[in-house]
JSON list of C-alpha atoms in Angstrom, two decimals:
[
{"chain": "A", "resi": 5, "resn": "UNK", "atom": "CA", "xyz": [-0.19, 0.25, 0.17]},
{"chain": "A", "resi": 6, "resn": "UNK", "atom": "CA", "xyz": [1.33, 3.27, -0.92]},
{"chain": "A", "resi": 7, "resn": "UNK", "atom": "CA", "xyz": [1.69, 6.34, 1.44]},
{"chain": "A", "resi": 8, "resn": "UNK", "atom": "CA", "xyz": [-0.85, 8.57, 2.27]},
{"chain": "A", "resi": 9, "resn": "UNK", "atom": "CA", "xyz": [0.03, 12.48, 2.40]},
{"chain": "A", "resi": 10, "resn": "UNK", "atom": "CA", "xyz": [-1.47, 15.86, 2.67]},
{"chain": "A", "resi": 11, "resn": "UNK", "atom": "CA", "xyz": [-0.31, 19.57, 2.71]},
{"chain": "A", "resi": 12, "resn": "UNK", "atom": "CA", "xyz": [-0.25, 22.58, 5.44]},
{"chain": "A", "resi": 13, "resn": "UNK", "atom": "CA", "xyz": [-0.32, 25.77, 3.74]},
{"chain": "A", "resi": 14, "resn": "UNK", "atom": "CA", "xyz": [-1.26, 28.63, 4.48]},
{"chain": "A", "resi": 15, "resn": "UNK", "atom": "CA", "xyz": [-3.39, 30.55, 1.60]},
{"chain": "A", "resi": 16, "resn": "UNK", "atom": "CA", "xyz": [-5.73, 33.10, 1.41]},
{"chain": "A", "resi": 17, "resn": "UNK", "atom": "CA", "xyz": [-8.17, 33.25, -1.05]},
{"chain": "A", "resi": 18, "resn": "UNK", "atom": "CA", "xyz": [-7.49, 36.53, -2.73]},
{"chain": "A", "resi": 19, "resn": "UNK", "atom": "CA", "xyz": [-11.41, 37.03, -4.61]},
{"chain": "A", "resi": 20, "resn": "UNK", "atom": "CA", "xyz": [-12.97, 36.41, -0.81]},
{"chain": "A", "resi": 21, "resn": "UNK", "atom": "CA", "xyz": [-10.33, 38.96, 0.37]},
{"chain": "A", "resi": 22, "resn": "UNK", "atom": "CA", "xyz": [-11.39, 41.44, -2.36]},
{"chain": "A", "resi": 23, "resn": "UNK", "atom": "CA", "xyz": [-15.56, 40.77, -1.83]},
{"chain": "A", "resi": 24, "resn": "UNK", "atom": "CA", "xyz": [-14.63, 41.67, 2.00]},
{"chain": "A", "resi": 25, "resn": "UNK", "atom": "CA", "xyz": [-13.11, 44.89, 1.03]},
{"chain": "A", "resi": 26, "resn": "UNK", "atom": "CA", "xyz": [-15.79, 45.77, -1.42]},
{"chain": "A", "resi": 27, "resn": "UNK", "atom": "CA", "xyz": [-18.18, 44.87, 1.50]},
{"chain": "A", "resi": 28, "resn": "UNK", "atom": "CA", "xyz": [-16.39, 46.89, 4.01]},
{"chain": "A", "resi": 29, "resn": "UNK", "atom": "CA", "xyz": [-16.03, 49.77, 1.27]},
{"chain": "A", "resi": 30, "resn": "UNK", "atom": "CA", "xyz": [-19.92, 49.50, 0.90]},
{"chain": "A", "resi": 31, "resn": "UNK", "atom": "CA", "xyz": [-20.48, 49.73, 4.31]},
{"chain": "A", "resi": 32, "resn": "UNK", "atom": "CA", "xyz": [-18.44, 52.65, 5.01]},
{"chain": "A", "resi": 33, "resn": "UNK", "atom": "CA", "xyz": [-20.18, 54.66, 2.44]},
{"chain": "A", "resi": 34, "resn": "UNK", "atom": "CA", "xyz": [-23.38, 53.69, 3.58]},
{"chain": "A", "resi": 35, "resn": "UNK", "atom": "CA", "xyz": [-23.32, 54.10, 7.37]},
{"chain": "A", "resi": 36, "resn": "UNK", "atom": "CA", "xyz": [-24.43, 57.28, 9.10]},
{"chain": "A", "resi": 37, "resn": "UNK", "atom": "CA", "xyz": [-21.21, 57.41, 11.53]},
{"chain": "A", "resi": 38, "resn": "UNK", "atom": "CA", "xyz": [-19.16, 57.24, 8.57]},
{"chain": "A", "resi": 39, "resn": "UNK", "atom": "CA", "xyz": [-20.45, 60.20, 6.90]},
{"chain": "A", "resi": 40, "resn": "UNK", "atom": "CA", "xyz": [-18.06, 63.48, 6.03]},
{"chain": "A", "resi": 41, "resn": "UNK", "atom": "CA", "xyz": [-15.45, 61.94, 8.01]},
{"chain": "A", "resi": 42, "resn": "UNK", "atom": "CA", "xyz": [-13.76, 61.06, 5.19]},
{"chain": "A", "resi": 43, "resn": "UNK", "atom": "CA", "xyz": [-13.01, 56.98, 5.93]},
{"chain": "A", "resi": 44, "resn": "UNK", "atom": "CA", "xyz": [-12.61, 54.63, 2.97]},
{"chain": "A", "resi": 45, "resn": "UNK", "atom": "CA", "xyz": [-10.53, 51.55, 2.31]},
{"chain": "A", "resi": 46, "resn": "UNK", "atom": "CA", "xyz": [-8.87, 50.06, -0.77]},
{"chain": "A", "resi": 47, "resn": "UNK", "atom": "CA", "xyz": [-6.53, 48.16, -2.37]},
{"chain": "A", "resi": 48, "resn": "UNK", "atom": "CA", "xyz": [-2.99, 49.77, -2.42]},
{"chain": "A", "resi": 49, "resn": "UNK", "atom": "CA", "xyz": [-0.77, 47.69, -4.36]},
{"chain": "A", "resi": 50, "resn": "UNK", "atom": "CA", "xyz": [0.36, 44.67, -2.49]},
{"chain": "A", "resi": 51, "resn": "UNK", "atom": "CA", "xyz": [-1.56, 45.84, 0.77]},
{"chain": "A", "resi": 52, "resn": "UNK", "atom": "CA", "xyz": [-4.45, 47.73, 2.09]},
{"chain": "A", "resi": 53, "resn": "UNK", "atom": "CA", "xyz": [-5.12, 51.27, 2.72]},
{"chain": "A", "resi": 54, "resn": "UNK", "atom": "CA", "xyz": [-7.53, 52.58, 5.00]},
{"chain": "A", "resi": 55, "resn": "UNK", "atom": "CA", "xyz": [-7.55, 56.43, 5.39]},
{"chain": "A", "resi": 56, "resn": "UNK", "atom": "CA", "xyz": [-9.79, 58.53, 8.48]},
{"chain": "A", "resi": 57, "resn": "UNK", "atom": "CA", "xyz": [-9.96, 62.18, 9.55]},
{"chain": "A", "resi": 58, "resn": "UNK", "atom": "CA", "xyz": [-9.64, 60.68, 12.98]},
{"chain": "A", "resi": 59, "resn": "UNK", "atom": "CA", "xyz": [-7.38, 57.37, 14.79]},
{"chain": "A", "resi": 60, "resn": "UNK", "atom": "CA", "xyz": [-10.60, 55.74, 16.05]},
{"chain": "A", "resi": 61, "resn": "UNK", "atom": "CA", "xyz": [-12.25, 55.83, 12.76]},
{"chain": "A", "resi": 62, "resn": "UNK", "atom": "CA", "xyz": [-9.70, 54.09, 11.04]},
{"chain": "A", "resi": 63, "resn": "UNK", "atom": "CA", "xyz": [-9.54, 51.38, 13.63]},
{"chain": "A", "resi": 64, "resn": "UNK", "atom": "CA", "xyz": [-13.04, 51.49, 12.89]},
{"chain": "A", "resi": 65, "resn": "UNK", "atom": "CA", "xyz": [-13.16, 51.02, 9.58]},
{"chain": "A", "resi": 66, "resn": "UNK", "atom": "CA", "xyz": [-10.57, 48.14, 9.99]},
{"chain": "A", "resi": 67, "resn": "UNK", "atom": "CA", "xyz": [-12.92, 46.69, 12.76]},
{"chain": "A", "resi": 68, "resn": "UNK", "atom": "CA", "xyz": [-15.53, 46.45, 10.45]},
{"chain": "A", "resi": 69, "resn": "UNK", "atom": "CA", "xyz": [-13.17, 44.97, 7.30]},
{"chain": "A", "resi": 70, "resn": "UNK", "atom": "CA", "xyz": [-11.99, 42.07, 9.79]},
{"chain": "A", "resi": 71, "resn": "UNK", "atom": "CA", "xyz": [-15.73, 41.47, 10.54]},
{"chain": "A", "resi": 72, "resn": "UNK", "atom": "CA", "xyz": [-16.39, 41.08, 7.14]},
{"chain": "A", "resi": 73, "resn": "UNK", "atom": "CA", "xyz": [-13.37, 38.64, 6.46]},
{"chain": "A", "resi": 74, "resn": "UNK", "atom": "CA", "xyz": [-14.38, 36.50, 9.43]},
{"chain": "A", "resi": 75, "resn": "UNK", "atom": "CA", "xyz": [-17.99, 36.48, 7.96]},
{"chain": "A", "resi": 76, "resn": "UNK", "atom": "CA", "xyz": [-16.33, 35.30, 4.42]},
{"chain": "A", "resi": 77, "resn": "UNK", "atom": "CA", "xyz": [-14.08, 32.41, 6.18]},
{"chain": "A", "resi": 78, "resn": "UNK", "atom": "CA", "xyz": [-10.98, 34.27, 6.25]},
{"chain": "A", "resi": 79, "resn": "UNK", "atom": "CA", "xyz": [-8.54, 33.67, 9.41]},
{"chain": "A", "resi": 80, "resn": "UNK", "atom": "CA", "xyz": [-8.14, 37.06, 11.01]},
{"chain": "A", "resi": 81, "resn": "UNK", "atom": "CA", "xyz": [-4.40, 35.51, 11.40]},
{"chain": "A", "resi": 82, "resn": "UNK", "atom": "CA", "xyz": [-4.03, 36.05, 7.69]},
{"chain": "A", "resi": 83, "resn": "UNK", "atom": "CA", "xyz": [-4.28, 39.65, 8.23]},
{"chain": "A", "resi": 84, "resn": "UNK", "atom": "CA", "xyz": [-0.88, 41.74, 9.53]},
{"chain": "A", "resi": 85, "resn": "UNK", "atom": "CA", "xyz": [-2.30, 45.38, 10.06]},
{"chain": "A", "resi": 86, "resn": "UNK", "atom": "CA", "xyz": [-0.18, 48.15, 11.93]},
{"chain": "A", "resi": 87, "resn": "UNK", "atom": "CA", "xyz": [-0.97, 50.98, 13.58]},
{"chain": "A", "resi": 88, "resn": "UNK", "atom": "CA", "xyz": [-2.95, 54.44, 12.60]},
{"chain": "A", "resi": 89, "resn": "UNK", "atom": "CA", "xyz": [-0.60, 56.95, 11.29]},
{"chain": "A", "resi": 90, "resn": "UNK", "atom": "CA", "xyz": [-0.93, 60.60, 11.14]},
{"chain": "A", "resi": 91, "resn": "UNK", "atom": "CA", "xyz": [-0.56, 61.88, 7.78]},
{"chain": "A", "resi": 92, "resn": "UNK", "atom": "CA", "xyz": [-1.30, 65.54, 7.31]},
{"chain": "A", "resi": 93, "resn": "UNK", "atom": "CA", "xyz": [-4.58, 65.99, 8.45]},
{"chain": "A", "resi": 94, "resn": "UNK", "atom": "CA", "xyz": [-5.72, 62.32, 7.91]},
{"chain": "A", "resi": 95, "resn": "UNK", "atom": "CA", "xyz": [-4.67, 59.04, 9.51]},
{"chain": "A", "resi": 96, "resn": "UNK", "atom": "CA", "xyz": [-3.79, 56.05, 7.34]},
{"chain": "A", "resi": 97, "resn": "UNK", "atom": "CA", "xyz": [-3.25, 52.17, 8.63]},
{"chain": "A", "resi": 98, "resn": "UNK", "atom": "CA", "xyz": [-1.98, 49.78, 6.42]},
{"chain": "A", "resi": 99, "resn": "UNK", "atom": "CA", "xyz": [-2.59, 46.09, 6.68]},
{"chain": "A", "resi": 100, "resn": "UNK", "atom": "CA", "xyz": [-1.40, 43.25, 4.18]},
{"chain": "A", "resi": 101, "resn": "UNK", "atom": "CA", "xyz": [-2.38, 39.99, 3.72]},
{"chain": "A", "resi": 102, "resn": "UNK", "atom": "CA", "xyz": [0.13, 37.16, 4.98]},
{"chain": "A", "resi": 103, "resn": "UNK", "atom": "CA", "xyz": [0.36, 33.92, 2.71]},
{"chain": "A", "resi": 104, "resn": "UNK", "atom": "CA", "xyz": [2.67, 30.74, 2.79]},
{"chain": "A", "resi": 105, "resn": "UNK", "atom": "CA", "xyz": [4.47, 29.38, 5.80]},
{"chain": "A", "resi": 106, "resn": "UNK", "atom": "CA", "xyz": [7.85, 30.90, 6.58]},
{"chain": "A", "resi": 107, "resn": "UNK", "atom": "CA", "xyz": [10.17, 28.19, 6.82]},
{"chain": "A", "resi": 108, "resn": "UNK", "atom": "CA", "xyz": [10.74, 29.03, 10.77]},
{"chain": "A", "resi": 109, "resn": "UNK", "atom": "CA", "xyz": [7.13, 28.52, 11.35]},
{"chain": "A", "resi": 110, "resn": "UNK", "atom": "CA", "xyz": [7.42, 25.01, 9.19]},
{"chain": "A", "resi": 111, "resn": "UNK", "atom": "CA", "xyz": [10.31, 23.84, 11.17]},
{"chain": "A", "resi": 112, "resn": "UNK", "atom": "CA", "xyz": [7.73, 24.59, 14.43]},
{"chain": "A", "resi": 113, "resn": "UNK", "atom": "CA", "xyz": [5.38, 22.75, 12.83]},
{"chain": "A", "resi": 114, "resn": "UNK", "atom": "CA", "xyz": [7.34, 19.54, 11.73]},
{"chain": "A", "resi": 115, "resn": "UNK", "atom": "CA", "xyz": [8.95, 19.62, 15.49]},
{"chain": "A", "resi": 116, "resn": "UNK", "atom": "CA", "xyz": [5.42, 19.27, 17.33]},
{"chain": "A", "resi": 117, "resn": "UNK", "atom": "CA", "xyz": [4.34, 16.88, 14.65]},
{"chain": "A", "resi": 118, "resn": "UNK", "atom": "CA", "xyz": [7.81, 14.88, 15.59]},
{"chain": "A", "resi": 119, "resn": "UNK", "atom": "CA", "xyz": [7.44, 15.08, 19.14]},
{"chain": "A", "resi": 120, "resn": "UNK", "atom": "CA", "xyz": [4.07, 14.60, 19.83]},
{"chain": "A", "resi": 121, "resn": "UNK", "atom": "CA", "xyz": [2.43, 13.22, 16.62]},
{"chain": "A", "resi": 122, "resn": "UNK", "atom": "CA", "xyz": [2.03, 9.04, 16.05]},
{"chain": "A", "resi": 123, "resn": "UNK", "atom": "CA", "xyz": [5.11, 7.02, 15.08]},
{"chain": "A", "resi": 124, "resn": "UNK", "atom": "CA", "xyz": [5.85, 6.65, 11.45]},
{"chain": "A", "resi": 125, "resn": "UNK", "atom": "CA", "xyz": [4.92, 10.37, 10.31]},
{"chain": "A", "resi": 126, "resn": "UNK", "atom": "CA", "xyz": [7.05, 12.10, 8.44]},
{"chain": "A", "resi": 127, "resn": "UNK", "atom": "CA", "xyz": [6.99, 16.17, 7.66]},
{"chain": "A", "resi": 128, "resn": "UNK", "atom": "CA", "xyz": [9.35, 17.83, 5.42]},
{"chain": "A", "resi": 129, "resn": "UNK", "atom": "CA", "xyz": [9.19, 21.30, 4.12]},
{"chain": "A", "resi": 130, "resn": "UNK", "atom": "CA", "xyz": [8.16, 22.07, 0.24]},
{"chain": "A", "resi": 131, "resn": "UNK", "atom": "CA", "xyz": [8.79, 25.75, 0.09]},
{"chain": "A", "resi": 132, "resn": "UNK", "atom": "CA", "xyz": [5.87, 27.70, 1.71]},
{"chain": "A", "resi": 133, "resn": "UNK", "atom": "CA", "xyz": [4.10, 24.61, 2.28]},
{"chain": "A", "resi": 134, "resn": "UNK", "atom": "CA", "xyz": [4.59, 21.31, 5.12]},
{"chain": "A", "resi": 135, "resn": "UNK", "atom": "CA", "xyz": [4.15, 17.82, 3.42]},
{"chain": "A", "resi": 136, "resn": "UNK", "atom": "CA", "xyz": [3.23, 15.26, 6.14]},
{"chain": "A", "resi": 137, "resn": "UNK", "atom": "CA", "xyz": [3.24, 11.36, 4.96]},
{"chain": "A", "resi": 138, "resn": "UNK", "atom": "CA", "xyz": [2.21, 8.21, 6.93]},
{"chain": "A", "resi": 139, "resn": "UNK", "atom": "CA", "xyz": [1.27, 4.85, 5.66]},
{"chain": "A", "resi": 140, "resn": "UNK", "atom": "CA", "xyz": [-1.99, 5.14, 8.15]},
{"chain": "A", "resi": 141, "resn": "UNK", "atom": "CA", "xyz": [-4.69, 7.61, 6.98]},
{"chain": "A", "resi": 142, "resn": "UNK", "atom": "CA", "xyz": [-5.88, 7.84, 11.07]},
{"chain": "A", "resi": 143, "resn": "UNK", "atom": "CA", "xyz": [-2.35, 9.31, 11.93]},
{"chain": "A", "resi": 144, "resn": "UNK", "atom": "CA", "xyz": [-2.49, 11.77, 9.47]},
{"chain": "A", "resi": 145, "resn": "UNK", "atom": "CA", "xyz": [-6.18, 12.65, 10.98]},
{"chain": "A", "resi": 146, "resn": "UNK", "atom": "CA", "xyz": [-4.54, 12.46, 14.11]},
{"chain": "A", "resi": 147, "resn": "UNK", "atom": "CA", "xyz": [-1.80, 14.57, 13.37]},
{"chain": "A", "resi": 148, "resn": "UNK", "atom": "CA", "xyz": [-4.56, 17.20, 11.68]},
{"chain": "A", "resi": 149, "resn": "UNK", "atom": "CA", "xyz": [-6.04, 17.24, 14.86]},
{"chain": "A", "resi": 150, "resn": "UNK", "atom": "CA", "xyz": [-3.00, 17.73, 16.57]},
{"chain": "A", "resi": 151, "resn": "UNK", "atom": "CA", "xyz": [-2.25, 20.92, 14.45]},
{"chain": "A", "resi": 152, "resn": "UNK", "atom": "CA", "xyz": [-5.39, 22.47, 14.36]},
{"chain": "A", "resi": 153, "resn": "UNK", "atom": "CA", "xyz": [-5.38, 22.18, 18.61]},
{"chain": "A", "resi": 154, "resn": "UNK", "atom": "CA", "xyz": [-1.97, 23.99, 18.26]},
{"chain": "A", "resi": 155, "resn": "UNK", "atom": "CA", "xyz": [-2.95, 28.01, 18.50]},
{"chain": "A", "resi": 156, "resn": "UNK", "atom": "CA", "xyz": [-0.10, 29.08, 15.81]},
{"chain": "A", "resi": 157, "resn": "UNK", "atom": "CA", "xyz": [0.20, 32.81, 14.88]},
{"chain": "A", "resi": 158, "resn": "UNK", "atom": "CA", "xyz": [-0.26, 31.86, 11.22]},
{"chain": "A", "resi": 159, "resn": "UNK", "atom": "CA", "xyz": [-3.43, 30.06, 9.39]},
{"chain": "A", "resi": 160, "resn": "UNK", "atom": "CA", "xyz": [-2.97, 26.89, 8.23]},
{"chain": "A", "resi": 161, "resn": "UNK", "atom": "CA", "xyz": [-5.25, 24.74, 5.60]},
{"chain": "A", "resi": 162, "resn": "UNK", "atom": "CA", "xyz": [-4.69, 20.77, 5.07]},
{"chain": "A", "resi": 163, "resn": "UNK", "atom": "CA", "xyz": [-4.66, 20.47, 1.26]},
{"chain": "A", "resi": 164, "resn": "UNK", "atom": "CA", "xyz": [-4.25, 17.72, -1.25]},
{"chain": "A", "resi": 165, "resn": "UNK", "atom": "CA", "xyz": [-4.83, 14.82, 0.58]},
{"chain": "A", "resi": 166, "resn": "UNK", "atom": "CA", "xyz": [-4.52, 11.33, -0.92]}
]
């Protein structure tokens, strides 16, 4: 019998992020408490730019965007947000969407699987993802449960289960 395997990745559906951003922009344009404060949210290259005339308003816009992401099933661990910075009369807040597992994080997950996972399970780093293999599918499901229970500072998904 051949080995079964799956990949641990940290990916975000860009279309869902874009949809959440558009929903947040629409809500901001329609809400009464955001009228006349210059609050807006939009893509600025590869990052998301939030503008408002007050620091609290910028944080409120970020909060709306985060709620839209959660409703669309995107983990907030994939969103890396800074603090609002004054730029003239307005405040700007930049956020980036993190994708891929860094080498250090992949090594942490591999060590966890090696130390606490079932016997006979191998984990190897392949670029920005981690391939987990075993002869037993039950052992792979145990590894998935173990990784889900551990709270990492990045979002994880399991793909290519075969």
